[in-house]
Coordinates of N, CA and C in Angstrom, one line a residue:
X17 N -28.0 -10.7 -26.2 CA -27.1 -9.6 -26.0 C -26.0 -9.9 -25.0
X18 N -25.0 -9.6 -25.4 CA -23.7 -9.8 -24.5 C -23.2 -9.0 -23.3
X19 N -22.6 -9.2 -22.5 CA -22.3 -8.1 -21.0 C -21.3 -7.4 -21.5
X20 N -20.3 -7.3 -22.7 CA -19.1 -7.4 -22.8 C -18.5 -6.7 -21.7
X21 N -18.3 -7.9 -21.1 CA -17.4 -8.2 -19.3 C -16.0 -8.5 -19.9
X22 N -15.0 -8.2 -20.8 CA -13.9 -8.5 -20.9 C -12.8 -7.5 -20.0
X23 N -11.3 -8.1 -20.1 CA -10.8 -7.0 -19.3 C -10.9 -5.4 -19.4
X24 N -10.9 -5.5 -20.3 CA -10.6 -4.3 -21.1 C -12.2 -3.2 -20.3
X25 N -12.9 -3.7 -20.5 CA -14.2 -2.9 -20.1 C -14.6 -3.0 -18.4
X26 N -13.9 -4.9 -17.9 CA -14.4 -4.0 -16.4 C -12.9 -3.2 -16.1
X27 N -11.9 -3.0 -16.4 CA -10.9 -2.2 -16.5 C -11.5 -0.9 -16.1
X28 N -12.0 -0.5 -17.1 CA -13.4 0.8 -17.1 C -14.3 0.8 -16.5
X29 N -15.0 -0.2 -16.3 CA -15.9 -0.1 -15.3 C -15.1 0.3 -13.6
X30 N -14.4 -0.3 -13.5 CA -13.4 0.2 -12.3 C -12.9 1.4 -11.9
X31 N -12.7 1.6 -13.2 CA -12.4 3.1 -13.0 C -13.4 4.4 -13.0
X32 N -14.6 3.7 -13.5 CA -15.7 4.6 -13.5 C -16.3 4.8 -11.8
X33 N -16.5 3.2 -11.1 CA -16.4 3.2 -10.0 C -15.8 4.0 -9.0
X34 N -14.5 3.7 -9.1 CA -13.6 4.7 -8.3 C -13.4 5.8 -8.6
X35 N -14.3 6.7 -9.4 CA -14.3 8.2 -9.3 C -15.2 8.3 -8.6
X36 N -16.4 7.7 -9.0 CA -18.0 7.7 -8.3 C -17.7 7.6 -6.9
X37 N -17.1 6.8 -6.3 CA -16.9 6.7 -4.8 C -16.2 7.8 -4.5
X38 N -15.3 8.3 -4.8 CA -14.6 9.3 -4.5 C -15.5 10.7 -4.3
X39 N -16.3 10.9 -5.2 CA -17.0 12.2 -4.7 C -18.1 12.1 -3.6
X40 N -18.5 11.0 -3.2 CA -19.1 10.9 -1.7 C -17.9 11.2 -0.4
X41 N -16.8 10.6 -0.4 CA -16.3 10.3 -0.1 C -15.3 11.7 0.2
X42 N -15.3 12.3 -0.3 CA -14.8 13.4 -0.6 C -15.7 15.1 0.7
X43 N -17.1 14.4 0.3 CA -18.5 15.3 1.0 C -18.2 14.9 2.6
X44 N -18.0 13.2 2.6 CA -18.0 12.8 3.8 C -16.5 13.7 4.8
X45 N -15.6 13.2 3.7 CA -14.2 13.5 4.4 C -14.6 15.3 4.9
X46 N -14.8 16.3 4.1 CA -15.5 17.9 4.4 C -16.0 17.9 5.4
X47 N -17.6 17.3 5.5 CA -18.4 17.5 6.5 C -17.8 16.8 8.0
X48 N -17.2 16.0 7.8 CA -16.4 15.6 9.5 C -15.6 16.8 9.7
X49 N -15.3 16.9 9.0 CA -13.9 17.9 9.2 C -14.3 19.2 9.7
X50 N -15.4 20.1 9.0 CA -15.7 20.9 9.4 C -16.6 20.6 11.0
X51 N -17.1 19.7 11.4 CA -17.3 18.8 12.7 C -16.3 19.6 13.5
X52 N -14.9 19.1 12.9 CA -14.0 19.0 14.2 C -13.6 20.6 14.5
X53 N -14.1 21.6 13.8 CA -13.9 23.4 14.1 C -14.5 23.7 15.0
X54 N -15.8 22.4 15.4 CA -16.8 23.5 16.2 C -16.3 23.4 17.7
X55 N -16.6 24.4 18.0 CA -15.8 24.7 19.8 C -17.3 23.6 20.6
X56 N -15.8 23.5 21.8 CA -17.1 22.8 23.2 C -17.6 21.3 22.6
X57 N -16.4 20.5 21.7 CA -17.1 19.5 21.7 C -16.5 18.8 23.1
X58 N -17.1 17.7 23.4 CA -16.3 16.7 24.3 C -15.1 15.5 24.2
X59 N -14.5 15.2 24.7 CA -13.6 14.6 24.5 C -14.3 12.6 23.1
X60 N -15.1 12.2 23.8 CA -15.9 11.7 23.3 C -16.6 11.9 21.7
X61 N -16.8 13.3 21.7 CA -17.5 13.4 20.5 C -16.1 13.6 19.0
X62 N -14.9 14.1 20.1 CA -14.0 14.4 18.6 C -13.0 13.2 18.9
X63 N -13.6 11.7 20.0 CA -12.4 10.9 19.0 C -13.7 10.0 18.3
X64 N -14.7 10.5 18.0 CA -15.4 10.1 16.9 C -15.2 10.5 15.9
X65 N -15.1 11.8 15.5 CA -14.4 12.6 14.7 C -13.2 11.9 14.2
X66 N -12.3 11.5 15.1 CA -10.9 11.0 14.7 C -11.3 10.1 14.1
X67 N -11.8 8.6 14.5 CA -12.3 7.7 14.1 C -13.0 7.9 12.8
X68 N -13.8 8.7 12.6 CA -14.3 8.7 11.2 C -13.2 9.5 9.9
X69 N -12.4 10.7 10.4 CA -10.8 10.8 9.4 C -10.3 9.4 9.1
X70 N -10.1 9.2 10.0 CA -9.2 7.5 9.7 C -9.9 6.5 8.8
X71 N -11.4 6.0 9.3 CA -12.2 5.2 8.4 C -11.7 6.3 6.5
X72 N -12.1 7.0 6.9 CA -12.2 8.4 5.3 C -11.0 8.0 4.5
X73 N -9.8 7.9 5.5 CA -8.7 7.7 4.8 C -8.6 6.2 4.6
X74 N -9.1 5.2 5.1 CA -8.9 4.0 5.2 C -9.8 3.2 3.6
X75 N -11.1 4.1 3.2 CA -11.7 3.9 2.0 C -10.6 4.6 0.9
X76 N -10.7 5.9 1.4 CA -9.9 6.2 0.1 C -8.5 5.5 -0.5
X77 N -7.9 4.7 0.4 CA -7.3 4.0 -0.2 C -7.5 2.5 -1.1
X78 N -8.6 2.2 0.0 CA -9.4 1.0 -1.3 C -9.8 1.2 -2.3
X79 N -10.1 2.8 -2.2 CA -10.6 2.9 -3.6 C -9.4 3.7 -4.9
X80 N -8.1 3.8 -4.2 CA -7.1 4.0 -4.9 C -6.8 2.7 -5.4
X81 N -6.7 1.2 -4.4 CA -6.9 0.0 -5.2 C -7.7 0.0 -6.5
X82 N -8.9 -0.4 -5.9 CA -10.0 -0.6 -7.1 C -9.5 0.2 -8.2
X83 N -8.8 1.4 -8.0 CA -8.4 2.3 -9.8 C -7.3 1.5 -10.2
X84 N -6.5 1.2 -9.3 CA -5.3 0.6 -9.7 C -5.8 -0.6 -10.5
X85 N -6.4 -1.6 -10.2 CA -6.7 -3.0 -10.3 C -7.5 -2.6 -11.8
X86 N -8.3 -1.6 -11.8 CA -8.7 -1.4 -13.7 C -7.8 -1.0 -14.1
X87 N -6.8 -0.5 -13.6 CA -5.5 0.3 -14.5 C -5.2 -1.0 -15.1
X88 N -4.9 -1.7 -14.4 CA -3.8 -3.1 -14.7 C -4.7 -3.7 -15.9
X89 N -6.4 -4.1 -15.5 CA -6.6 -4.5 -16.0 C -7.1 -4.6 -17.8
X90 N -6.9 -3.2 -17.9 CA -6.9 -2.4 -19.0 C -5.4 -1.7 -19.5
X91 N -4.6 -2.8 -19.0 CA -3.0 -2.3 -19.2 C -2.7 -2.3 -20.8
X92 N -2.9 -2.8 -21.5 CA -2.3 -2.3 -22.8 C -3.3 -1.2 -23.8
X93 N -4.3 -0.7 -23.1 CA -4.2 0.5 -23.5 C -4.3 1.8 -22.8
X94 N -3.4 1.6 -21.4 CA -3.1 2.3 -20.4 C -1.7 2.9 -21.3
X95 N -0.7 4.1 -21.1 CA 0.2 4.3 -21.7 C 0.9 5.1 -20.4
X96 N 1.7 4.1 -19.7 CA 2.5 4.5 -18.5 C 3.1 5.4 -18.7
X97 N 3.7 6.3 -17.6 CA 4.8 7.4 -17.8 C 6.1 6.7 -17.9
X98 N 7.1 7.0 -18.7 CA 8.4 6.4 -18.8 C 8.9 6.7 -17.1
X99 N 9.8 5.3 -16.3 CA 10.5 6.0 -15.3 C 11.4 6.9 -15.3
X100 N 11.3 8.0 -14.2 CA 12.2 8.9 -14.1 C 12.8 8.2 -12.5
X101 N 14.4 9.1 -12.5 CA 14.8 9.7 -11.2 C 14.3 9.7 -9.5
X102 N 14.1 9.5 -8.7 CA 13.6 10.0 -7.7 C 14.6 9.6 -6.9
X103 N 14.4 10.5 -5.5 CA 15.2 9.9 -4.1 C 14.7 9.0 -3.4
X104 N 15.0 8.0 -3.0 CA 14.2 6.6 -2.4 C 14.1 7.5 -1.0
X105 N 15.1 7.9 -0.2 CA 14.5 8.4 1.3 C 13.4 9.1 1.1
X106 N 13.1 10.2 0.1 CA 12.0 10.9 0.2 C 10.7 10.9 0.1
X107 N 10.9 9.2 -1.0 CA 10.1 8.5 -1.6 C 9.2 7.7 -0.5
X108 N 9.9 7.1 0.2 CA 9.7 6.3 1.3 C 9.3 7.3 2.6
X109 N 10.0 8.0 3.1 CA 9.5 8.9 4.2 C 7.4 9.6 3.8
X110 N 7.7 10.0 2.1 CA 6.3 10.6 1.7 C 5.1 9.3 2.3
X111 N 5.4 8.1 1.7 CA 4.4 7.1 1.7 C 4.2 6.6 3.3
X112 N 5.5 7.1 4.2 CA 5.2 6.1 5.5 C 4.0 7.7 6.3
X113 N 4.2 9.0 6.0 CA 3.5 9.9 6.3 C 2.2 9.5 6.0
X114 N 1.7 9.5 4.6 CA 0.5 8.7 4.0 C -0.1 8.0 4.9
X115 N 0.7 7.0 5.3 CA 0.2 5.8 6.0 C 0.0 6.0 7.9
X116 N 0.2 7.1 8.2 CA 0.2 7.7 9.8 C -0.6 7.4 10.4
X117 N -2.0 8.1 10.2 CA -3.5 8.1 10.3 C -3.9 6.4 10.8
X118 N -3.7 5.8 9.7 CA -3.8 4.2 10.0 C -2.8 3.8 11.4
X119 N -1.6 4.1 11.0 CA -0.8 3.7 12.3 C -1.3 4.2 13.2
X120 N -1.8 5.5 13.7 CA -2.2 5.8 14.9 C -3.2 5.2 15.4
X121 N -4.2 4.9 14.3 CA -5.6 4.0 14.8 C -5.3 2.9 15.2
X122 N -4.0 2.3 14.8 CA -3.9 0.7 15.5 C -2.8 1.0 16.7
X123 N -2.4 2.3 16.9 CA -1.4 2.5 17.7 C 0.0 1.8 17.2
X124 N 0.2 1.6 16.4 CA 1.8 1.1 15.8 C 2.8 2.1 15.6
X125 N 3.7 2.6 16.1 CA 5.2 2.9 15.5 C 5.2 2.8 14.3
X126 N 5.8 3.6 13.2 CA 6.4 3.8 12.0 C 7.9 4.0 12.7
X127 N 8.8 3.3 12.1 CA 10.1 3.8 12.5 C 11.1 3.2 10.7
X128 N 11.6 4.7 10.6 CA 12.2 4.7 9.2 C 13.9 4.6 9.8
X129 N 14.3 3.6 9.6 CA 15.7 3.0 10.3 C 16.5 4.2 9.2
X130 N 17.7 4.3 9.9 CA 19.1 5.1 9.8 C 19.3 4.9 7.8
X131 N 19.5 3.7 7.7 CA 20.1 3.4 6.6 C 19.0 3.6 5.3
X132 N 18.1 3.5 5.7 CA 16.4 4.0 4.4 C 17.0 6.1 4.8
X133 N 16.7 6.5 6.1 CA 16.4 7.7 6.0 C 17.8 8.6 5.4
X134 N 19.1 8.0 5.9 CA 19.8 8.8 5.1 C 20.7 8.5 3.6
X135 N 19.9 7.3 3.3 CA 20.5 7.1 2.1 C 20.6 8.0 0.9
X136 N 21.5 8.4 -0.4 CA 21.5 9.3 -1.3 C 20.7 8.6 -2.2
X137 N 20.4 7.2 -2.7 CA 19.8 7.0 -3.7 C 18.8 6.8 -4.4
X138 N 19.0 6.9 -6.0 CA 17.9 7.3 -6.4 C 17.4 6.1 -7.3
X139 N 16.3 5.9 -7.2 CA 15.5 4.8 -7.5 C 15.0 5.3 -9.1
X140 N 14.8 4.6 -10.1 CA 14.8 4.7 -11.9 C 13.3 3.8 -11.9
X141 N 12.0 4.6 -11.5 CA 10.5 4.1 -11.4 C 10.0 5.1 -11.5
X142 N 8.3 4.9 -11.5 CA 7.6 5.4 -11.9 C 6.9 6.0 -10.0
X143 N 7.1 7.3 -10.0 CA 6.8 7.5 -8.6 C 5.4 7.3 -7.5
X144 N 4.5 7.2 -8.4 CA 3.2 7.2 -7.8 C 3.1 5.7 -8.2
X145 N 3.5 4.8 -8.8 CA 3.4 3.2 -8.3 C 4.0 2.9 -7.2
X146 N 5.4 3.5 -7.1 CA 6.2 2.8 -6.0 C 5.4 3.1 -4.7
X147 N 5.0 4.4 -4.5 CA 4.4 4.7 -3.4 C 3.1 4.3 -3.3
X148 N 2.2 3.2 -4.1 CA 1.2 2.5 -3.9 C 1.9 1.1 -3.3
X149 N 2.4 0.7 -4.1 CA 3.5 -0.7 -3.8 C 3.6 -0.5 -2.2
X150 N 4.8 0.4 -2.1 CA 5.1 0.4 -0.7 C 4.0 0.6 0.2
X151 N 3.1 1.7 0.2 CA 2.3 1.7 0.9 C 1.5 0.2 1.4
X152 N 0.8 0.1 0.2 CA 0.2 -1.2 0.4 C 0.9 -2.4 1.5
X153 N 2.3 -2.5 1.2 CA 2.8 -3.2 2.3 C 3.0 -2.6 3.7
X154 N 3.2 -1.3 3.9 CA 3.4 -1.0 5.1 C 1.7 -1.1 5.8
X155 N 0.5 -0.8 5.1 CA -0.3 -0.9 5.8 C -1.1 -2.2 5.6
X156 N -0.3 -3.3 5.5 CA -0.5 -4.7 5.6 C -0.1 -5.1 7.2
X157 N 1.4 -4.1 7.2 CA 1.8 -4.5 8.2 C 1.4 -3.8 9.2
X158 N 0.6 -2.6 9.2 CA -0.2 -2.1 10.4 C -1.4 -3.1 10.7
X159 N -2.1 -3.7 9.8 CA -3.3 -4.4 10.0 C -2.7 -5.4 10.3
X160 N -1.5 -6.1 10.7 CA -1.3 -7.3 11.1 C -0.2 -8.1 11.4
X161 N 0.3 -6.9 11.9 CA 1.6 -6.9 12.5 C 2.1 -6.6 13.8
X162 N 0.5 -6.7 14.9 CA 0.8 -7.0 15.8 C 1.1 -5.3 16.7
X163 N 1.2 -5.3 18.1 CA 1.5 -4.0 18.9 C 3.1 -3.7 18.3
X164 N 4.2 -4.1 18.0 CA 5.3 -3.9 18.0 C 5.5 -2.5 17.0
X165 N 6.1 -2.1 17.1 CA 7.0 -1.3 15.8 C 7.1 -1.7 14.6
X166 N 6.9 -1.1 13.6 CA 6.9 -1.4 11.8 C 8.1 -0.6 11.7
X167 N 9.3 -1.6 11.0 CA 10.2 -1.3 10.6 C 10.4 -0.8 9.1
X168 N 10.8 0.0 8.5 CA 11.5 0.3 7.1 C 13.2 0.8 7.3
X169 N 13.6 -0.3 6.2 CA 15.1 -0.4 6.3 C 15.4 -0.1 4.7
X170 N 16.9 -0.3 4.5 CA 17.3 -0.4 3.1 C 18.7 -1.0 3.0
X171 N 18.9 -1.4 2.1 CA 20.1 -2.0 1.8 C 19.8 -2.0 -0.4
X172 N 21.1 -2.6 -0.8 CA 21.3 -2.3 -2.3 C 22.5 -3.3 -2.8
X173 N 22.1 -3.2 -3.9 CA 23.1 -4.1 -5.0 C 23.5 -3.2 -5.9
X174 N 24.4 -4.2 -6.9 CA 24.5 -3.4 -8.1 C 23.3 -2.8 -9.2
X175 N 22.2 -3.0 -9.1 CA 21.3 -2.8 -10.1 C 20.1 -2.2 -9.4
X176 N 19.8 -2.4 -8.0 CA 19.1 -2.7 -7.3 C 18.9 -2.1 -5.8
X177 N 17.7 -1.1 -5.4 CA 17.5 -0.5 -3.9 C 16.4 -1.7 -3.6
X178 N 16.5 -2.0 -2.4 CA 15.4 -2.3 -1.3 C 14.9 -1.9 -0.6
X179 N 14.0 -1.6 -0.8 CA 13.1 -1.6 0.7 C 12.6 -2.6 2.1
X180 N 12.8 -2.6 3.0 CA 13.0 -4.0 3.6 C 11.3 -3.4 4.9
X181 N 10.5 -4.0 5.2 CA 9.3 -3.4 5.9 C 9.4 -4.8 6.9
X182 N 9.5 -4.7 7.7 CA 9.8 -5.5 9.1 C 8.3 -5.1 10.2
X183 N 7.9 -6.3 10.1 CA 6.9 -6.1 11.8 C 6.9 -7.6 12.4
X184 N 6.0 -7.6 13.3 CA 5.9 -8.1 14.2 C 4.5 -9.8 14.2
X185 N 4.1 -9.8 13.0 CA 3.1 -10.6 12.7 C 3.3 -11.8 12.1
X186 N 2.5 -12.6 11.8 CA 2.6 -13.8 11.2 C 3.3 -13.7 9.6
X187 N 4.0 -15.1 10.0 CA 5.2 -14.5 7.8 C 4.5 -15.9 7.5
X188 N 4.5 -15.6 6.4 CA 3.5 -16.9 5.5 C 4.2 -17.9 5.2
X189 N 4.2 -19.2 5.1 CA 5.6 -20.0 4.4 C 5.1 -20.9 3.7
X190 N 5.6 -21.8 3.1 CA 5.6 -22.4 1.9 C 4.9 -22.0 0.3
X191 N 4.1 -22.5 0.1 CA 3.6 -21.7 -1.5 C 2.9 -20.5 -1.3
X192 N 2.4 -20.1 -0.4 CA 1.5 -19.1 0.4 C 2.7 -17.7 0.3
X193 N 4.1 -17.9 0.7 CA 4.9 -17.1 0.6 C 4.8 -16.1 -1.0
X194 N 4.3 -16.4 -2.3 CA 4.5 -16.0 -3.4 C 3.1 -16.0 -3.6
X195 N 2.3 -16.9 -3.5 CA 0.8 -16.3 -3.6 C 0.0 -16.1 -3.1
X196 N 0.7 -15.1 -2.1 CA -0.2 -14.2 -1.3 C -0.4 -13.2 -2.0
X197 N 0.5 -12.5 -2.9 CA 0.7 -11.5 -3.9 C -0.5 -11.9 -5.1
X198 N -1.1 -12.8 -5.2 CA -1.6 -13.2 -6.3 C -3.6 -13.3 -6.0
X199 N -4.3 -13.3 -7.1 CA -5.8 -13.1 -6.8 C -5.6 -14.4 -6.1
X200 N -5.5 -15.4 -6.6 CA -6.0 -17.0 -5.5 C -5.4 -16.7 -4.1
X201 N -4.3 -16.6 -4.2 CA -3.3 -16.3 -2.5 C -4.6 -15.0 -1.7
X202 N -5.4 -14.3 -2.3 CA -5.8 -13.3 -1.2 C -6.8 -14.1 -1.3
X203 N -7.6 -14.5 -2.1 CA -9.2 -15.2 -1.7 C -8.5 -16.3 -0.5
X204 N -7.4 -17.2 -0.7 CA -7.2 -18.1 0.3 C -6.4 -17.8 1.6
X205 N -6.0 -16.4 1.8 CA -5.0 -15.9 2.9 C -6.4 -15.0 3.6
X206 N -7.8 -15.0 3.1 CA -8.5 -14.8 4.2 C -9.0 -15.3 5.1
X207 N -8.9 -17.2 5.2 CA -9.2 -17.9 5.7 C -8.0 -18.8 6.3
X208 N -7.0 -18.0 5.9 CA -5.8 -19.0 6.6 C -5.3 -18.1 7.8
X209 N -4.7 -18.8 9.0 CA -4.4 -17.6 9.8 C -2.9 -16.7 9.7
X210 N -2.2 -17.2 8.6 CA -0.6 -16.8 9.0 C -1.2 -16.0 7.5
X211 N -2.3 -16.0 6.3 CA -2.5 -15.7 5.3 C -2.3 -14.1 4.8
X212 N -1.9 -13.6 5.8 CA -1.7 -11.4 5.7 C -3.0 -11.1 5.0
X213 N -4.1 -11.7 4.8 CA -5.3 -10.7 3.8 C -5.0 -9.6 4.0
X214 N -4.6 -9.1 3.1 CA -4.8 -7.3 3.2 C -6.5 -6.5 2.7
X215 N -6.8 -6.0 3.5 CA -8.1 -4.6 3.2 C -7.7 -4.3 2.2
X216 N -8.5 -4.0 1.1 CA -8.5 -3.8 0.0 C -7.4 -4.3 -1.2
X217 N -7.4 -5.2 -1.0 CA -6.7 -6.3 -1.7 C -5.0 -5.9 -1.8
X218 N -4.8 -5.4 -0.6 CA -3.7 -4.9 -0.7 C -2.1 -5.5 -1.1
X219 N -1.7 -6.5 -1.0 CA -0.8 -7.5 -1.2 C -1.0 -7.5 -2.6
X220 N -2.1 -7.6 -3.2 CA -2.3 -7.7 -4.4 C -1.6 -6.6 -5.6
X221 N -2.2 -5.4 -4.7 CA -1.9 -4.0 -5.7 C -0.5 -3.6 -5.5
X222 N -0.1 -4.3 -4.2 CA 1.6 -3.9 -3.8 C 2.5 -5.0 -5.2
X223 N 1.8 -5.7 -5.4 CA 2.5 -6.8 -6.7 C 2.1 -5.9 -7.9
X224 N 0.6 -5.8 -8.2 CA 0.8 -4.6 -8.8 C 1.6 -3.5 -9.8
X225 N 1.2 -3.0 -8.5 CA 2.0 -1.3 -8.4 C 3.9 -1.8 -9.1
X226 N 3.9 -2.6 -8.3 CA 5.4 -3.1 -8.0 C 5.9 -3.3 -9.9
X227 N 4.9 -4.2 -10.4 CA 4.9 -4.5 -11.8 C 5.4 -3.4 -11.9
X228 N 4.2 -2.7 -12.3 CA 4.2 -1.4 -13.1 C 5.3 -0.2 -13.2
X229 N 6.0 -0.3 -11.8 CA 7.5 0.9 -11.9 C 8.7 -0.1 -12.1
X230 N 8.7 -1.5 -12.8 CA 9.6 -2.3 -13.0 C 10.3 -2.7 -11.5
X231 N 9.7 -3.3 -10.7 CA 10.0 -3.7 -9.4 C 9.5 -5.2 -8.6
X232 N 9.7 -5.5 -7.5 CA 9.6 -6.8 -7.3 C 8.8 -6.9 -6.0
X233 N 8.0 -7.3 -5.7 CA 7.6 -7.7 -3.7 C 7.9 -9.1 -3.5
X234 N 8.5 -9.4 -2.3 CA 8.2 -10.7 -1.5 C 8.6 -10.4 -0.4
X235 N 7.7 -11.7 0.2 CA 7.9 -12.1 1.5 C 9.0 -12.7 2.0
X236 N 9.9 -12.5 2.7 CA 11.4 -12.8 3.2 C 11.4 -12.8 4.8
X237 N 12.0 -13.7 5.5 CA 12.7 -14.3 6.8 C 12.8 -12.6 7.1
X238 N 12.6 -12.1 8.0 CA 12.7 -11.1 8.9 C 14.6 -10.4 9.1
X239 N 14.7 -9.7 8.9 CA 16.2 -9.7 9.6 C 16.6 -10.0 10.9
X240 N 15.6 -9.2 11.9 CA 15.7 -9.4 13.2 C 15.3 -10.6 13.6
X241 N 15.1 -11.9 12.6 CA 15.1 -13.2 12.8 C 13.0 -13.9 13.9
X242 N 12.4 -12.5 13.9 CA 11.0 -12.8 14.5 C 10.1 -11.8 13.5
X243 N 8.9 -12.6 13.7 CA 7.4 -11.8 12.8 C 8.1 -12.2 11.2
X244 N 7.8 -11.3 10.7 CA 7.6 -11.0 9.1 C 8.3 -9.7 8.6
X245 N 8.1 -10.1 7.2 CA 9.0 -8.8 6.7 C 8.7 -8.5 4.9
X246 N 8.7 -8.2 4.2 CA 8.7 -7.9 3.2 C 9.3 -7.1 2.3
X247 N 9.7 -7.3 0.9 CA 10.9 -6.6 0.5 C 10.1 -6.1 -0.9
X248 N 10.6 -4.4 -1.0 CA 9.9 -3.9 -2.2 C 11.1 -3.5 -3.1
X249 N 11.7 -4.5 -4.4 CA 13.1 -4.3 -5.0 C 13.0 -3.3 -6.2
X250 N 13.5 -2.2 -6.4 CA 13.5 -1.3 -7.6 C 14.7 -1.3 -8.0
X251 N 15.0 -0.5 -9.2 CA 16.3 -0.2 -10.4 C 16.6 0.9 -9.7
X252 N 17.9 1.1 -9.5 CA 18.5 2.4 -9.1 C 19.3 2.4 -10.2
X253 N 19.6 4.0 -10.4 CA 20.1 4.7 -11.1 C 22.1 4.5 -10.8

């Protein structure tokens, strides 16, 4: 008798997974919470509390991976939403919020530069990939991007918005620069030290995600000329 292990089925199995985690996960996330109502705790006891929101939020996003990673892997008979419309500031401001919780645990700055927050345009993707994509990189760059400030910037072409994510950490170089994004680049960037491994395969689902709203990720020379940076390129309208 056969496993039938093809993509198509652990696709599914993936996805069966990441629901299943999700309703523990869900009890766990409740029962802290109602924790943190009760009067007269001590200082001690509710940044345990904090600590355990953060961890809550810190699974639920691996396990937003893991759904992504069966999505993909069961992509032709997944039936995407056609891209629509969106505003990239809003788009970008939603996902760097998402990602707070984590920044505060490592103590990092989010800082959404001038040119991302008041830009008018509108990005032609699929809205809940881009904001896995981006995500995924900005909380690559909390996990390893050092005490400094996490930058998001933007700049544009004719076809084309950027997102530009700036910190403060090791940038990968030579072939490592392109497959880091790739399954061999994360089995091998956990043992390398300039390697970004992202928690929950994240570099990976940011390539991804990125596929999936017709968009691009890489690793790029920093503006500010130190640390690392990364660039998430979509179709504007």
């Amino acid at each position: 008798m056969t496993t039938g292990l093809n993509n198509e089925n652990i696709g599914k199995l993936l996805g069966l997974l990441a629901h299943d985690l999700r309703n523990p996960l869900s009890a766990l996330h409740s029962n802290i919470g109602f924790l943190e109502t009760i009067d007269g705790l001590d200082e001690d006891a509710r940044e345990a509390i904090g600590d355990g929101m953060v961890s809550c939020d810190g699974l639920a996003h691996i396990i937003d991976n893991v759904e992504l990673l069966g999505q993909r892997l069961r992509e032709a008979s997944i039936q995407r939403p056609r891209p629509a419309a969106m505003g990239l500031a809003q788009a970008a401001s939603d996902t760097v919020q998402s990602c707070a919780a984590a920044a505060q645990s490592h103590e990092v700055e989010l800082v959404i530069a001038d040119t991302l927050r008041a830009t008018d345009v509108n990005v032609l993707c699929d809205r809940d990939m881009f904001r896995k994509s981006l995500g995924n990189l900005v909380r690559n760059s909390i996990q390893l991007g050092g005490s400094g400030p996490i930058r998001l910037s933007f700049r544009s072409d004719d076809r084309h918005a950027v997102v530009v994510v700036e910190d403060h950490g090791p940038n990968p170089r030579g072939d490592l620069r392109e497959a880091v994004f790739t399954v061999d680049g994360q089995i091998r960037a956990k043992t390398e030290a300039a390697g970004r491994y992202s928690r929950g395969l994240g570099l990976l689902c940011a390539r991804l995600a990125a596929d999936a709203c017709g968009g691009e990720v890489k690793v790029v020379d920093p503006p500010s000329g130190q640390g690392n940076a990364f660039e998430l390129r979509v179709p504007h309208t």
